[in-house]
């Protein structure tokens, strides 16, 4: 009987109430949410109150500067975010089949690819698909994978280094890892260096649990070599600048130091047997939208172009040409 009553209450919910709720939940403010939604704050508050009455639970509690979610509100936010994203993607795909991709697309990219991939890909994509609003979030793989799992990102490029429940993983490319330091006194590009050489160098590495940090530490530990880490940073750009200043060496893929290498401010030597594999992930339970499929196609096309033109040293595509596209079409 209670189940039937609750089901009846759910039938009375409207998409407008759910969208209003999600906006307040994300902004933690009725005032700001009303401004974004272009509605009167009194009307917004009334809809949220009706939603709470229909569900029989409080969704928000007042704090000094706005509102915060109750436990029930947090659970509803997670469900509503996925639901509305699915509904929006369905609508975008239905319209996109007749015209072109449109709507919103949220993707995650690794900071190390900013110069060689992320920026040129954004330029290319936004010009090709002006009806899509592209949202790009940089972050470490463990954070990006969680955002995709929770429905906050449509897809992401992450390191293939962890179990990925509820995510479909498609191989993208492999990169060698390089010992990077100032031009003077460092080996350069064609001269491969050993893990022992890495162990002897003072290092600036990414912070834990960044995948790059784990790859380096695991490799050194397996070889029973110490890691001489003098500092770490969650910014690959800062690590490159610190290496340029001569503070210490760092270990990164070539793409992370692409511009500095082009400006001849750094030296880099590939590390024997050390590399990183990147994969493209999206939720298994939700088909990729037309906008996401278009992004995936252009992602691989740009990667292939950068590699073939010789600008992306140490990188190779993981799959033969066309396999990535066929995987996307099958999603």
XYZ file of C-alpha atoms in Angstrom:
331
model
C 0.000 0.000 0.000
C 2.824 2.374 0.898
C 4.613 1.453 -2.345
C 1.510 2.255 -4.398
C 1.077 5.606 -2.649
C 4.703 6.558 -3.316
C 4.398 5.496 -6.972
C 1.327 7.702 -7.309
C 3.251 10.661 -5.874
C 6.053 10.101 -8.396
C 3.542 10.279 -11.248
C 2.656 13.812 -10.160
C 6.244 15.063 -10.529
C 7.058 17.301 -13.485
C 10.269 17.729 -15.435
C 10.123 21.424 -14.593
C 10.206 20.654 -10.865
C 13.147 18.288 -11.343
C 15.095 20.822 -13.422
C 14.399 23.520 -10.840
C 15.533 21.190 -8.057
C 18.760 20.281 -9.860
C 19.647 23.925 -10.488
C 19.219 24.812 -6.813
C 21.155 21.688 -5.802
C 24.089 22.614 -8.056
C 24.188 26.312 -7.132
C 23.294 25.901 -3.415
C 21.178 29.015 -3.708
C 17.548 29.760 -4.547
C 18.462 33.308 -5.522
C 21.146 32.333 -8.026
C 19.072 29.437 -9.381
C 16.125 31.781 -9.996
C 18.412 34.152 -11.905
C 19.795 31.346 -14.084
C 16.339 29.897 -14.729
C 14.811 33.348 -15.370
C 11.945 32.770 -12.941
C 10.784 34.599 -9.845
C 12.357 33.270 -6.658
C 8.901 32.893 -5.115
C 7.787 30.685 -8.031
C 10.951 28.594 -7.753
C 10.502 28.161 -3.999
C 6.865 27.148 -4.505
C 7.796 24.437 -7.033
C 10.472 23.025 -4.721
C 7.994 23.041 -1.829
C 5.457 21.141 -3.962
C 8.190 18.661 -4.935
C 9.061 18.060 -1.275
C 5.388 17.578 -0.409
C 4.909 15.097 -3.270
C 7.947 13.072 -2.179
C 7.244 13.419 1.534
C 10.842 14.381 2.381
C 12.846 17.568 2.931
C 15.374 18.110 0.138
C 17.200 21.208 1.387
C 18.223 22.750 4.657
C 19.058 26.409 5.153
C 22.626 27.470 5.981
C 24.217 30.899 6.472
C 24.841 31.524 2.771
C 22.209 29.596 0.856
C 21.103 25.989 1.150
C 22.640 22.540 1.334
C 21.177 19.165 0.439
C 19.721 16.754 2.948
C 20.666 13.084 2.611
C 17.478 12.474 0.625
C 18.198 15.537 -1.515
C 21.696 14.278 -2.339
C 20.314 10.915 -3.453
C 17.670 12.606 -5.584
C 20.253 14.933 -7.142
C 22.342 11.996 -8.342
C 19.328 10.247 -9.850
C 17.865 13.386 -11.410
C 21.183 14.433 -12.979
C 21.417 11.117 -14.847
C 17.720 11.112 -15.768
C 17.739 14.621 -17.223
C 21.001 13.983 -19.070
C 19.466 10.884 -20.674
C 16.324 12.776 -21.646
C 18.344 15.656 -23.103
C 20.588 13.248 -25.025
C 17.530 11.466 -26.434
C 16.043 14.742 -27.614
C 19.343 15.887 -29.092
C 19.792 12.611 -30.960
C 16.272 12.706 -32.391
C 16.852 16.213 -33.701
C 20.466 15.463 -34.641
C 19.496 12.592 -36.930
C 17.802 15.075 -39.215
C 20.328 17.884 -38.977
C 23.556 17.831 -36.982
C 24.718 17.204 -33.390
C 23.317 19.748 -30.956
C 22.792 20.380 -27.258
C 25.352 20.063 -24.446
C 28.380 17.785 -24.336
C 30.512 17.373 -21.188
C 33.876 15.652 -21.659
C 36.899 14.997 -19.462
C 40.488 15.347 -20.677
C 43.873 14.783 -18.981
C 45.897 17.960 -18.261
C 48.932 16.476 -20.043
C 47.086 16.606 -23.385
C 46.080 20.269 -23.123
C 48.443 21.627 -25.762
C 48.684 18.759 -28.196
C 45.030 17.642 -28.127
C 42.507 19.441 -25.926
C 42.871 23.015 -27.219
C 43.096 22.205 -30.953
C 40.259 19.683 -30.584
C 38.021 22.285 -28.929
C 38.725 24.740 -31.737
C 38.002 22.116 -34.401
C 34.887 20.744 -32.715
C 33.252 24.064 -31.853
C 33.729 25.327 -35.395
C 32.364 22.116 -36.900
C 29.354 21.852 -34.564
C 28.183 25.330 -33.530
C 24.872 23.906 -32.262
C 26.722 22.004 -29.493
C 27.832 23.685 -26.289
C 31.065 21.928 -25.326
C 32.042 21.645 -21.652
C 35.596 20.405 -21.051
C 36.871 19.445 -17.609
C 40.501 18.592 -16.947
C 41.368 16.209 -14.157
C 43.196 13.091 -13.075
C 41.871 9.764 -14.317
C 40.370 8.571 -11.030
C 38.299 11.769 -10.743
C 37.227 11.815 -14.394
C 36.137 8.163 -14.319
C 33.985 8.859 -11.248
C 32.382 11.857 -12.966
C 31.509 9.694 -15.977
C 30.151 6.926 -13.730
C 27.982 9.439 -11.861
C 26.616 10.944 -15.068
C 28.318 14.323 -14.649
C 30.445 13.782 -17.774
C 29.322 12.134 -21.001
C 32.750 10.682 -21.782
C 36.421 11.103 -20.935
C 39.987 10.200 -21.867
C 41.670 8.462 -18.939
C 44.575 6.132 -18.149
C 43.965 2.394 -18.478
C 45.117 1.570 -14.959
C 42.055 0.682 -12.897
C 38.852 -1.323 -12.769
C 36.026 0.585 -14.439
C 32.620 -0.718 -13.344
C 29.714 0.469 -15.493
C 32.029 2.061 -18.071
C 32.775 0.980 -21.626
C 36.479 1.438 -22.375
C 37.790 1.855 -25.931
C 41.574 1.869 -26.545
C 42.826 5.209 -27.860
C 46.625 5.459 -27.805
C 49.846 4.658 -25.976
C 52.554 7.131 -24.985
C 56.096 6.549 -23.852
C 57.124 8.327 -20.678
C 60.114 10.661 -20.755
C 62.681 11.885 -18.263
C 62.419 15.643 -18.725
C 64.824 18.323 -17.559
C 66.767 21.433 -18.611
C 68.487 21.450 -22.018
C 71.981 21.582 -20.566
C 73.434 18.294 -19.349
C 70.415 16.097 -20.159
C 70.087 13.342 -22.778
C 67.788 14.221 -25.636
C 64.975 12.337 -27.396
C 66.695 9.540 -29.307
C 68.853 8.583 -26.330
C 66.883 6.153 -24.188
C 67.535 6.170 -20.439
C 67.110 3.410 -17.867
C 64.997 3.316 -14.725
C 68.278 3.429 -12.787
C 68.982 6.825 -14.365
C 65.513 7.989 -13.332
C 66.117 6.757 -9.790
C 69.298 8.812 -9.497
C 67.571 12.030 -10.572
C 65.853 14.382 -8.133
C 62.230 14.276 -9.272
C 59.111 16.424 -9.309
C 56.155 14.103 -9.865
C 52.389 14.403 -9.970
C 50.561 14.030 -6.668
C 48.924 10.796 -5.564
C 46.619 9.199 -6.655
C 47.512 10.537 -10.120
C 48.103 7.628 -12.500
C 51.427 9.027 -13.727
C 52.751 9.021 -10.158
C 51.603 5.424 -9.619
C 53.181 4.222 -12.878
C 56.572 5.710 -11.960
C 56.505 4.529 -8.341
C 55.352 1.020 -9.274
C 58.066 0.672 -11.927
C 60.807 1.809 -9.556
C 59.516 -0.435 -6.779
C 59.398 -3.444 -9.119
C 63.032 -2.777 -10.059
C 63.892 -2.302 -6.357
C 65.067 1.221 -7.021
C 64.460 4.228 -4.739
C 62.484 7.258 -5.880
C 64.223 10.555 -5.164
C 61.098 12.740 -5.051
C 61.790 16.270 -3.810
C 58.375 17.762 -4.621
C 55.065 16.986 -6.260
C 52.312 18.989 -7.903
C 48.816 18.414 -9.265
C 49.678 20.679 -12.216
C 51.630 19.222 -15.128
C 52.164 22.773 -16.427
C 53.847 23.717 -13.135
C 56.010 20.594 -13.264
C 57.209 21.518 -16.754
C 58.064 25.054 -15.646
C 59.923 23.802 -12.578
C 61.926 21.416 -14.758
C 62.707 24.318 -17.097
C 63.998 26.284 -14.115
C 66.338 23.394 -13.315
C 64.860 22.576 -9.908
C 64.639 18.865 -10.729
C 63.665 16.383 -13.423
C 60.133 15.210 -14.037
C 58.550 12.176 -15.699
C 55.774 12.936 -18.161
C 54.558 11.962 -21.611
C 55.971 14.116 -24.404
C 52.552 15.721 -24.928
C 52.728 17.393 -21.494
C 55.929 19.238 -22.461
C 55.049 19.665 -26.138
C 55.259 23.468 -26.275
C 58.341 23.749 -24.050
C 60.090 21.147 -26.196
C 59.149 23.039 -29.340
C 60.562 26.223 -27.813
C 63.769 24.275 -27.030
C 63.510 25.056 -23.318
C 63.712 21.421 -22.215
C 65.393 18.134 -22.946
C 63.556 14.804 -22.873
C 64.698 11.197 -23.143
C 62.379 8.171 -23.382
C 62.535 5.864 -20.370
C 63.168 2.227 -21.169
C 60.042 0.089 -20.779
C 57.895 2.867 -19.274
C 54.679 4.038 -20.902
C 51.050 4.937 -20.411
C 47.891 3.789 -22.220
C 44.945 6.123 -22.746
C 41.375 4.927 -23.220
C 38.105 6.627 -24.133
C 35.310 5.805 -21.673
C 31.558 6.336 -21.490
C 28.726 4.727 -19.448
C 27.737 1.261 -20.594
C 24.124 1.915 -19.630
C 23.764 4.975 -21.821
C 24.386 5.213 -25.558
C 26.627 8.020 -26.726
C 24.773 11.023 -28.093
C 25.396 12.240 -31.643
C 27.487 15.059 -30.156
C 29.649 12.584 -28.198
C 30.102 10.310 -31.216
C 31.256 13.270 -33.272
C 33.720 14.208 -30.521
C 35.091 10.657 -30.416
C 35.614 10.611 -34.191
C 37.475 13.908 -34.183
C 39.474 12.902 -31.124
C 41.012 9.945 -32.921
C 41.388 11.839 -36.198
C 43.355 14.591 -34.469
C 45.504 12.088 -32.551
C 46.350 10.286 -35.798
C 47.172 13.587 -37.520
C 49.445 14.796 -34.708
C 51.306 11.481 -34.656
C 51.678 11.177 -38.447
C 52.941 14.742 -38.755
C 55.712 13.942 -36.276
C 54.585 16.439 -33.648
C 53.599 13.897 -31.015
C 56.711 11.898 -30.230
C 56.429 8.614 -28.359
C 52.727 8.169 -29.175
C 51.017 5.446 -31.194
C 47.373 4.627 -31.784
C 46.216 1.438 -30.057
C 43.761 0.252 -32.717
C 43.834 0.031 -36.524
C 42.198 2.836 -38.456
C 38.418 2.553 -38.439
C 38.105 0.295 -35.368
C 37.511 3.221 -33.021
C 34.815 4.621 -35.309
C 33.083 1.241 -35.607
C 33.082 0.893 -31.812
C 31.463 4.305 -31.547
C 28.801 3.472 -34.110
C 27.939 0.316 -32.179
C 27.446 2.188 -28.882
